[in-house]
């Protein structure tokens, strides 16, 4: 799908605040509300817009302890990869999972309440999985920048 300049600007506006009205977007982009509606529907239909979400403040829901955990599988083979990925999808504490090149096979971003909650997660969930060879965890001291927006 080819995005034109108006599509890109519309996507940026939607990433900033998707709760505005089509009329507000139309005024900002110099288009009609119908044109905005049709562009949004096309962007949704083609998958450029996958979903709409509410961004929750981690501190307000007591999940402000952020951990980045590198995971190395015992053996990097198809079955182990498939099993690990299927299992990690079921872990609600894991908000991101990236398959990596390099020394470790995966990087997990995890949100929990505190160190005790992370220990419980590690002992009872993560390291209880088969095929995990080793892990290395790093804890966030301060979140300097956080954005869900894709640079356009």
GROMACS .gro file of C-alpha atoms in nm, residues 4-151:
model
  148
    4UNK     CA    1   0.063   0.970   0.057
    5UNK     CA    2   0.160   1.276   0.262
    6UNK     CA    3  -0.195   1.316   0.402
    7UNK     CA    4  -0.204   0.949   0.511
    8UNK     CA    5   0.126   0.990   0.693
    9UNK     CA    6   0.011   1.309   0.866
   10UNK     CA    7  -0.320   1.143   0.958
   11UNK     CA    8  -0.138   0.842   1.104
   12UNK     CA    9   0.082   1.076   1.311
   13UNK     CA   10  -0.228   1.256   1.442
   14UNK     CA   11  -0.398   0.927   1.525
   15UNK     CA   12  -0.088   0.802   1.709
   16UNK     CA   13  -0.085   1.120   1.913
   17UNK     CA   14  -0.456   1.105   2.002
   18UNK     CA   15  -0.700   0.868   1.835
   19UNK     CA   16  -0.996   1.000   2.035
   20UNK     CA   17  -1.038   1.318   1.832
   21UNK     CA   18  -1.328   1.350   1.592
   22UNK     CA   19  -1.294   1.315   1.216
   23UNK     CA   20  -1.389   1.682   1.196
   24UNK     CA   21  -1.088   1.778   1.411
   25UNK     CA   22  -0.853   1.574   1.190
   26UNK     CA   23  -1.015   1.723   0.880
   27UNK     CA   24  -0.952   2.077   1.004
   28UNK     CA   25  -0.587   1.998   1.081
   29UNK     CA   26  -0.527   1.836   0.742
   30UNK     CA   27  -0.742   2.060   0.524
   31UNK     CA   28  -0.968   1.773   0.412
   32UNK     CA   29  -1.338   1.700   0.444
   33UNK     CA   30  -1.469   1.483   0.726
   34UNK     CA   31  -1.580   1.229   0.465
   35UNK     CA   32  -1.228   1.213   0.319
   36UNK     CA   33  -1.085   1.158   0.667
   37UNK     CA   34  -1.339   0.886   0.740
   38UNK     CA   35  -1.258   0.709   0.412
   39UNK     CA   36  -0.881   0.736   0.470
   40UNK     CA   37  -0.911   0.593   0.822
   41UNK     CA   38  -1.128   0.304   0.697
   42UNK     CA   39  -0.876   0.231   0.418
   43UNK     CA   40  -0.585   0.242   0.665
   44UNK     CA   41  -0.773   0.000   0.893
   45UNK     CA   42  -0.875  -0.231   0.607
   46UNK     CA   43  -0.521  -0.254   0.470
   47UNK     CA   44  -0.372  -0.315   0.815
   48UNK     CA   45  -0.174   0.010   0.841
   49UNK     CA   46  -0.385   0.069   1.154
   50UNK     CA   47  -0.397  -0.257   1.348
   51UNK     CA   48  -0.578  -0.154   1.663
   52UNK     CA   49  -0.678   0.126   1.899
   53UNK     CA   50  -0.572   0.108   2.264
   54UNK     CA   51  -0.569   0.304   2.588
   55UNK     CA   52  -0.220   0.368   2.726
   56UNK     CA   53  -0.228   0.285   3.095
   57UNK     CA   54   0.000   0.449   3.352
   58UNK     CA   55   0.207   0.162   3.501
   59UNK     CA   56   0.238   0.336   3.838
   60UNK     CA   57  -0.138   0.380   3.871
   61UNK     CA   58  -0.196   0.005   3.829
   62UNK     CA   59   0.101  -0.098   4.044
   63UNK     CA   60   0.310  -0.247   3.762
   64UNK     CA   61   0.590   0.009   3.764
   65UNK     CA   62   0.878  -0.241   3.803
   66UNK     CA   63   1.011  -0.294   3.450
   67UNK     CA   64   1.253  -0.574   3.369
   68UNK     CA   65   1.435  -0.658   3.048
   69UNK     CA   66   1.519  -1.026   3.048
   70UNK     CA   67   1.748  -1.191   2.795
   71UNK     CA   68   1.667  -1.557   2.740
   72UNK     CA   69   1.892  -1.820   2.586
   73UNK     CA   70   1.739  -2.150   2.482
   74UNK     CA   71   1.917  -2.476   2.553
   75UNK     CA   72   1.926  -2.538   2.181
   76UNK     CA   73   1.811  -2.297   1.910
   77UNK     CA   74   1.603  -2.541   1.705
   78UNK     CA   75   1.259  -2.513   1.546
   79UNK     CA   76   1.066  -2.713   1.809
   80UNK     CA   77   1.221  -2.526   2.103
   81UNK     CA   78   1.153  -2.193   1.936
   82UNK     CA   79   0.789  -2.281   1.866
   83UNK     CA   80   0.729  -2.410   2.219
   84UNK     CA   81   0.895  -2.112   2.387
   85UNK     CA   82   0.705  -1.860   2.175
   86UNK     CA   83   0.371  -2.033   2.239
   87UNK     CA   84   0.437  -2.037   2.614
   88UNK     CA   85   0.557  -1.677   2.638
   89UNK     CA   86   0.241  -1.556   2.462
   90UNK     CA   87   0.044  -1.679   2.763
   91UNK     CA   88   0.248  -1.482   3.020
   92UNK     CA   89   0.056  -1.166   3.103
   93UNK     CA   90   0.360  -1.006   3.269
   94UNK     CA   91   0.548  -1.013   2.937
   95UNK     CA   92   0.445  -0.711   2.731
   96UNK     CA   93   0.704  -0.755   2.456
   97UNK     CA   94   0.903  -1.050   2.325
   98UNK     CA   95   1.167  -1.013   2.056
   99UNK     CA   96   1.352  -1.295   1.881
  100UNK     CA   97   1.713  -1.174   1.857
  101UNK     CA   98   2.039  -1.237   1.683
  102UNK     CA   99   2.354  -1.248   1.895
  103UNK     CA  100   2.436  -1.411   2.226
  104UNK     CA  101   2.077  -1.441   2.350
  105UNK     CA  102   1.778  -1.579   2.163
  106UNK     CA  103   1.503  -1.355   2.307
  107UNK     CA  104   1.453  -1.025   2.486
  108UNK     CA  105   1.146  -0.996   2.708
  109UNK     CA  106   1.004  -0.675   2.849
  110UNK     CA  107   0.822  -0.751   3.171
  111UNK     CA  108   0.603  -0.536   3.399
  112UNK     CA  109   0.544  -0.651   3.756
  113UNK     CA  110   0.475  -0.492   4.094
  114UNK     CA  111   0.819  -0.520   4.253
  115UNK     CA  112   1.128  -0.738   4.295
  116UNK     CA  113   0.937  -1.001   4.492
  117UNK     CA  114   0.681  -1.027   4.213
  118UNK     CA  115   0.960  -1.060   3.957
  119UNK     CA  116   1.125  -1.337   4.159
  120UNK     CA  117   0.791  -1.520   4.175
  121UNK     CA  118   0.750  -1.476   3.798
  122UNK     CA  119   1.103  -1.606   3.730
  123UNK     CA  120   1.081  -1.907   3.959
  124UNK     CA  121   0.724  -2.014   3.890
  125UNK     CA  122   0.670  -1.917   3.530
  126UNK     CA  123   0.971  -1.829   3.319
  127UNK     CA  124   1.240  -2.069   3.436
  128UNK     CA  125   0.977  -2.341   3.480
  129UNK     CA  126   0.954  -2.350   3.099
  130UNK     CA  127   1.138  -2.627   2.926
  131UNK     CA  128   1.419  -2.545   2.683
  132UNK     CA  129   1.545  -2.236   2.869
  133UNK     CA  130   1.921  -2.254   2.908
  134UNK     CA  131   1.990  -1.923   3.082
  135UNK     CA  132   1.851  -1.579   3.154
  136UNK     CA  133   1.997  -1.240   3.233
  137UNK     CA  134   1.782  -0.965   3.381
  138UNK     CA  135   1.825  -0.589   3.386
  139UNK     CA  136   1.601  -0.359   3.588
  140UNK     CA  137   1.487  -0.015   3.485
  141UNK     CA  138   1.617   0.262   3.708
  142UNK     CA  139   1.435   0.541   3.524
  143UNK     CA  140   1.233   0.543   3.205
  144UNK     CA  141   1.387   0.829   3.009
  145UNK     CA  142   1.176   0.794   2.695
  146UNK     CA  143   0.874   0.583   2.615
  147UNK     CA  144   0.669   0.604   2.300
  148UNK     CA  145   0.433   0.371   2.122
  149UNK     CA  146   0.436   0.587   1.810
  150UNK     CA  147   0.605   0.459   1.494
  151UNK     CA  148   0.824   0.735   1.343
   0.00000   0.00000   0.00000
